Each structure stands twice: as C-alpha cells, then as structure tokens.
Short mmCIF file of C-alpha atoms in Angstrom, two decimals:
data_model
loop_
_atom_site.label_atom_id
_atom_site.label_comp_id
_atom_site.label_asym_id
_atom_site.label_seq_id
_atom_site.Cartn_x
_atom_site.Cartn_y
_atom_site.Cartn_z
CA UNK A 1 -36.17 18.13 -46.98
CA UNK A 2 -39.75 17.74 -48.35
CA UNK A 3 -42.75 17.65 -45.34
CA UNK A 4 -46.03 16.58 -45.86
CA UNK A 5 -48.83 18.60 -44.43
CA UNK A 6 -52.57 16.66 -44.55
CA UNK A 7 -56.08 17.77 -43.74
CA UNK A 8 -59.42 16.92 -44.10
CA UNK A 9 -62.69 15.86 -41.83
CA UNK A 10 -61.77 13.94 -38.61
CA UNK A 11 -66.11 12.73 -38.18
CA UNK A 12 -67.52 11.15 -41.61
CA UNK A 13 -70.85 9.35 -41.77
CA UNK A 14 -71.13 6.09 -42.75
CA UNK A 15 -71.96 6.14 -46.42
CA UNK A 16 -70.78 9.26 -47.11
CA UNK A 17 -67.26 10.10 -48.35
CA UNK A 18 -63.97 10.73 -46.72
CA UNK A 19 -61.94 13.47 -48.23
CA UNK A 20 -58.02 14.05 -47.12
CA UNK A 21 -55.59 16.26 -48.81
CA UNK A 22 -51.70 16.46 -48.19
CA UNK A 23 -49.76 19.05 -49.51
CA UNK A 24 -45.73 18.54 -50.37
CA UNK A 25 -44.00 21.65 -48.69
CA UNK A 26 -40.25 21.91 -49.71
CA UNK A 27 -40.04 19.15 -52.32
CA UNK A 28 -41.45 18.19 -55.80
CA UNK A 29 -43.87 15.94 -57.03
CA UNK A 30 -41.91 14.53 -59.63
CA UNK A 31 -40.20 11.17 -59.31
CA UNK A 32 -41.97 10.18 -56.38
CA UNK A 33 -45.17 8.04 -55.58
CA UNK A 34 -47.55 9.72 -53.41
CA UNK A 35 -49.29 7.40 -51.23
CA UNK A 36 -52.22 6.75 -48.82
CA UNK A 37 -51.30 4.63 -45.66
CA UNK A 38 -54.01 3.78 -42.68
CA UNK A 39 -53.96 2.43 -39.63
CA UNK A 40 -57.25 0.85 -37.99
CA UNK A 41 -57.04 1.40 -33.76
CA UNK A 42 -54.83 -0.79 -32.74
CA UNK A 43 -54.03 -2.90 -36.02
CA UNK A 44 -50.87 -2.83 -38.19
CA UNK A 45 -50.51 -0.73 -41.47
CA UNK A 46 -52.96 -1.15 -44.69
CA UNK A 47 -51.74 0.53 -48.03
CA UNK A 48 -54.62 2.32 -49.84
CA UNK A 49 -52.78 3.06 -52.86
CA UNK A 50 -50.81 5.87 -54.95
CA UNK A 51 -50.43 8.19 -57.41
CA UNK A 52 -46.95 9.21 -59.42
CA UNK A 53 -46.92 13.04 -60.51
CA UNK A 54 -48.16 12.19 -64.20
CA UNK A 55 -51.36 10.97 -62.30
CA UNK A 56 -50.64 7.12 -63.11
CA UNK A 57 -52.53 5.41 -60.13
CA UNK A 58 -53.03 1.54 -58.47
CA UNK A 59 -54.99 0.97 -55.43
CA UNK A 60 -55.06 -1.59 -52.75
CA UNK A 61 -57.54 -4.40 -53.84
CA UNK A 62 -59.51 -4.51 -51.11
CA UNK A 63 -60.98 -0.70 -51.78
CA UNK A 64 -60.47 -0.54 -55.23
CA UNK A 65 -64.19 0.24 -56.18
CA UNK A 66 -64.46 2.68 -54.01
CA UNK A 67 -61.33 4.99 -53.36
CA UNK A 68 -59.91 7.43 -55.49
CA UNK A 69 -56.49 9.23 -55.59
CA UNK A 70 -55.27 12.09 -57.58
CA UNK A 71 -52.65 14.31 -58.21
CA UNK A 72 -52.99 18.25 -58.84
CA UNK A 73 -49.52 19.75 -59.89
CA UNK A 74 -50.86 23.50 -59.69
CA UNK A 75 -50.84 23.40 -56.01
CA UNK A 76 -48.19 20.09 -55.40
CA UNK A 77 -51.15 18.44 -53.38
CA UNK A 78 -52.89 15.06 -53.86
CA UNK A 79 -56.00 13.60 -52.53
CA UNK A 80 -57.77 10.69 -51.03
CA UNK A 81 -61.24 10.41 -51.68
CA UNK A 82 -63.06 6.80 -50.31
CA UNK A 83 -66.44 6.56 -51.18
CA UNK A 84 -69.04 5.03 -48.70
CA UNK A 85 -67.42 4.41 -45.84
CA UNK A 86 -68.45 2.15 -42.53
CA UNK A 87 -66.96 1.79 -39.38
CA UNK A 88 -64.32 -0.70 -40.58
CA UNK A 89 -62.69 2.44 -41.95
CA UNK A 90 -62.35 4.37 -38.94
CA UNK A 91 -58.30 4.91 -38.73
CA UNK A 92 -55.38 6.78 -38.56
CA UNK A 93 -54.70 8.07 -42.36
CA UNK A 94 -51.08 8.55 -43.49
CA UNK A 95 -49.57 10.52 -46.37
CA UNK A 96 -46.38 9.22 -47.51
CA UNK A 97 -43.68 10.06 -50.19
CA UNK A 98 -43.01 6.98 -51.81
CA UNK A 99 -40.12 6.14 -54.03
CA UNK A 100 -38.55 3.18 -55.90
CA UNK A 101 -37.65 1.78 -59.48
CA UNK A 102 -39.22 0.14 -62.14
CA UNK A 103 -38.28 -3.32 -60.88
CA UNK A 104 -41.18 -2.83 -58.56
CA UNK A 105 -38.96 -1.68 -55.31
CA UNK A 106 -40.85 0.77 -53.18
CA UNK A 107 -40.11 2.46 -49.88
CA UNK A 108 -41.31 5.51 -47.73
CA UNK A 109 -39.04 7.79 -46.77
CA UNK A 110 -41.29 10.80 -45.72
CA UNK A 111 -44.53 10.27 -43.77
CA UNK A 112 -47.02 13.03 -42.06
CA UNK A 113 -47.89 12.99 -38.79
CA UNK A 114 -51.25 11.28 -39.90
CA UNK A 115 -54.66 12.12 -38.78
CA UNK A 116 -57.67 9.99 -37.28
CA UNK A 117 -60.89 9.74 -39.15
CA UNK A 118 -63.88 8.51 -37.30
CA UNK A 119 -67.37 7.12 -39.26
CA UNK A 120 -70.09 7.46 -37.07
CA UNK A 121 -73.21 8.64 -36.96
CA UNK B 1 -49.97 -16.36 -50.96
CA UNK B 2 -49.65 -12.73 -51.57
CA UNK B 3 -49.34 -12.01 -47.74
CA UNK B 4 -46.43 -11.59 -45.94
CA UNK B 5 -46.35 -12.49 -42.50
CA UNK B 6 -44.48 -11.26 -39.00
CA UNK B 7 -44.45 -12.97 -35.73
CA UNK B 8 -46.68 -10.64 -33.34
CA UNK B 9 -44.54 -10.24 -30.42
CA UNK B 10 -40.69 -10.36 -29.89
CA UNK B 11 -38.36 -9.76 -26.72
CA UNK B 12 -34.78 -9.20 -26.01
CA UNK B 13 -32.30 -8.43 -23.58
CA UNK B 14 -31.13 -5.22 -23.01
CA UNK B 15 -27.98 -5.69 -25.33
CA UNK B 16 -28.90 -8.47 -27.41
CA UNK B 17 -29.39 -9.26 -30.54
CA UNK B 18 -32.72 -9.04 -31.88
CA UNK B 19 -34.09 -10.76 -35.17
CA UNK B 20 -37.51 -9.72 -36.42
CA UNK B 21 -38.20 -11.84 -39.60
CA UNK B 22 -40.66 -11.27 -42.58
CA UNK B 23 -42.23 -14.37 -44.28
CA UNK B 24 -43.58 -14.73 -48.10
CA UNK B 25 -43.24 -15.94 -50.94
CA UNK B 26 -43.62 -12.64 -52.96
CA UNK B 27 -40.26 -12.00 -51.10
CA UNK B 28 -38.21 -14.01 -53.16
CA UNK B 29 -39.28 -11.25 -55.98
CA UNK B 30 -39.60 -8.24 -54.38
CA UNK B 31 -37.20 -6.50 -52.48
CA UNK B 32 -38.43 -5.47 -48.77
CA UNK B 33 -38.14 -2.02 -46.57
CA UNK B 34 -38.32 -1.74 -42.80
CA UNK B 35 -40.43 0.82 -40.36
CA UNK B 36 -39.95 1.31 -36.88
CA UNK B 37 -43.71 3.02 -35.16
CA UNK B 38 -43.63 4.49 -31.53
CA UNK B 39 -46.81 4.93 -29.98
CA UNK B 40 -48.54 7.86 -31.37
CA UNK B 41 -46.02 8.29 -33.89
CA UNK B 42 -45.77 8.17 -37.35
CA UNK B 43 -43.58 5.10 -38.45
CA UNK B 44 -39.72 5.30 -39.62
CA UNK B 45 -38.01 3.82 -42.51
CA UNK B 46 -35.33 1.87 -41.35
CA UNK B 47 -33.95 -0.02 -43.88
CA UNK B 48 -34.65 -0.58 -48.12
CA UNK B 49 -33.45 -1.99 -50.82
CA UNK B 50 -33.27 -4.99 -48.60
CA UNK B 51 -30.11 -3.85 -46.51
CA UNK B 52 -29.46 0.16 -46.81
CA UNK B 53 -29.77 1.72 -43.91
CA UNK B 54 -31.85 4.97 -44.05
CA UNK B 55 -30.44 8.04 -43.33
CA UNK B 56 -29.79 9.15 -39.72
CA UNK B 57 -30.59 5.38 -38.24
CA UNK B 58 -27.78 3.74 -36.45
CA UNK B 59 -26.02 0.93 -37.93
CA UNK B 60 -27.17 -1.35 -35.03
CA UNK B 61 -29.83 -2.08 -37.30
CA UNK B 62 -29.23 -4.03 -40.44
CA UNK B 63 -31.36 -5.98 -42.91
CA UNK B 64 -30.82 -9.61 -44.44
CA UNK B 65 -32.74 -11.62 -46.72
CA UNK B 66 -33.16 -15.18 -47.76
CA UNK B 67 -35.48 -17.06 -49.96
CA UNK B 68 -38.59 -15.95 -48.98
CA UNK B 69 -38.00 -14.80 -45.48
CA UNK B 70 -36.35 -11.20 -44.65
CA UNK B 71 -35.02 -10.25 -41.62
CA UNK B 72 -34.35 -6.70 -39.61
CA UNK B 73 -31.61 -7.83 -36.95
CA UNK B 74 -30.92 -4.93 -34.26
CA UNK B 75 -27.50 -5.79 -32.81
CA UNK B 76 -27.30 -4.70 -29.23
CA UNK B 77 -30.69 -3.72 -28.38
CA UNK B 78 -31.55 -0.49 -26.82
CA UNK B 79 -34.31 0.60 -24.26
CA UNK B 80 -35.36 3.39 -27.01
CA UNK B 81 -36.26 0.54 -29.95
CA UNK B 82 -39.27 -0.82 -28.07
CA UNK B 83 -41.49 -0.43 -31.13
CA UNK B 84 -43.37 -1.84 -33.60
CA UNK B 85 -41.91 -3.25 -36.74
CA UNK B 86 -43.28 -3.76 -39.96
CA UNK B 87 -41.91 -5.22 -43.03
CA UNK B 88 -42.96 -3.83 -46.33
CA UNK B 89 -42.82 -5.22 -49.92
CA UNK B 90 -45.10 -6.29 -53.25
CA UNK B 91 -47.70 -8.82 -53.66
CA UNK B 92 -46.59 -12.15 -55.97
CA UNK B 93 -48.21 -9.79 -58.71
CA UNK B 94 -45.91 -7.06 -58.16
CA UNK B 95 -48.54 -4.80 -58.43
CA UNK B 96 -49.72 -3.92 -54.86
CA UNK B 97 -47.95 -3.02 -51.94
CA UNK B 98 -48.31 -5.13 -48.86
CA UNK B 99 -47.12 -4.46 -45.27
CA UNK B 100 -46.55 -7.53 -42.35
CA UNK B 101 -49.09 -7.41 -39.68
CA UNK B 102 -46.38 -6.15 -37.68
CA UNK B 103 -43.92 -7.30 -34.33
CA UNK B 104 -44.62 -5.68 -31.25
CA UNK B 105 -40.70 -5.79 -29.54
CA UNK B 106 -39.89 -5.54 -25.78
CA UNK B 107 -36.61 -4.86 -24.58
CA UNK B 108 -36.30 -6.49 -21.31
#
C-alpha cells in the first residue's frame, strides 16, 4: 500500500513562496492524480489542484495565477509551489493520491499526515 | 452554482440513524465521495463512486444520491464517528474539484 511522505518549510513570509514536496513510497505514479489539499485553522477542506504522472495539471480557480504543481518521475515525488503568499494561506497542507475516470469521477484514497504552514513575518 | 453545500452541525443518538446530506447542482453530473476527519487527523475516504464503501470502513455507513442532493447515512451511530464530514465532487464545469464546507456530527 502506497504512503505519502511530505516536507517542506512550516514559517513562509508573506510574499515569498511556499514550497512542499511529497514523495510516493511503495506505489507508482502512474494512473493516479496527485493532489494538493489545505485546510485553513479551523475551516473545512480547499482543493489546490493536481497533477497526473504525464505532468497534465488543473488548479483550483481561486489560486490559479499563482500556484504551481509538478510531477518528477526520477524520484516519484511532486511539488507544490504557491507564489506570494499572505496570511489567508496559513493552513494545514495535504498530499493526496487521487484517482478516478475520464467521466470526471475523482476520489482520495491515500492522504499524508499533512503539515501546517504559517506566513508571518 | 458551482458550490456544493453541507449543513454545519448534525446530532444523533447513540444508535441512530444519521443522515448527512450534500447539496448542488453540479451533483446531478458528477458523482460524489465521502471523508470522515478526526481532530488532528488526516481525513478518511468513506465512500465513492456515490455508494462503494472504501476498504476497511464498516458497512454502517452507506451513500445515496438523488437529484442534486447526496447523502452519507450512518446506520446505528457509534461514539467513535463523532467527526467531521465532507462531501466531495466537480464543479458544473467538471473541471475543478470542490469539497462541502463540511458537518460537524455529535453523537449524543
């Protein structure tokens, strides 16, 4: 059974960027749709977006300009990278394994543990 | 609208039946999945495809679907599935993903 591993910088300053990474341990990247979940304190879930393992990608509308998500075979990791970044984006960031069919159906069967990010200053 | 929406807060006996419902019209489209989140916890598929269960959760919980309003219905409720629920599915472009705001359910 695949596990997802994530890390990246828990303190990010607003403007800069956040960077996570999550790694698939025991599984493949094929087939599936890697995805970026958050979680502001105490809010519901947000879906950033995702990427399937031939590095086709849609993001959430809301942070399209400025959030990027990629897929790097050679090491069966893929990335979250959200560009200039304010307090509204302090949250618990998931990594999820996503999977469906071409009628649109999509579900998450495998989720890290996720990790908090904080923007201040 | 390209929301779906859940009713906040839910209770239920200790051995009830519990219906947490999922409203959209994107819904009548796109099929819907289930998560169940503990505090501090990662959240659980539950159910997909509308009605299959995921693997490992007990068949007390089951999914149902009408129109443009889904529903996860836990039959007999247990002290352990105080959670949070949250319905998942596509917006009325089928593009994007969209979760409900969530139900917050206390098993009295």
């Amino acid at each position: 059974q695949a596990q997802l591993q994530q890390w990246g910088a828990g303190l990010v300053k607003p403007s800069e960027t956040l960077s996570l990474t999550c790694e698939v341990v025991g599984g493949s990247l094929s087939g599936y749709h890697w995805t970026w979940i958050r979680q502001a304190p105490g809010k519901g879930l947000e879906w950033i977006g995702e990427v399937n393992h031939l590095g086709g990608s849609s993001y959430a509308a809301s942070l399209k300009s400025r959030v990027t998500i990629l897929v790097d075979k050679s090491t069966n990791q893929f990335s979250l990278t959200l560009r200039s970044v304010s307090g509204a984006d302090t949250a618990v960031y998931f990594c999820a394994r996503g999977l469906g069919a071409v009628d649109g159906r999509r579900w998450f069967d495998t989720w890290d543990q996720g990790a908090l990010v904080i923007v201040s200053s | 609208s390209s929301e779906v929406t859940q009713d906040p807060v839910l209770s239920v006996a200790l051995g009830q039946t519990a219906t947490i419902t999922c409203r959209g019209d994107s819904l009548k489209y796109f099929y819907t999945s289930w998560y169940q989140q503990k505090p501090g916890q990662a959240p659980t598929l539950l159910i997909y495809n509308r009605n299959d269960r995921a693997s490992g959760i007990p068949d007390r919980f089951s999914g149902s679907y009408s129109g443009t309003t889904a529903s996860l219905i836990i039959t007999g409720a247990q002290a352990e599935d105080e959670a949070d629920y949250y319905c998942c599915s596509r917006d009325l472009s089928g593009k994007l993903v969209i979760f409900g705001g969530g139900t917050k359910l206390t098993v009295l």
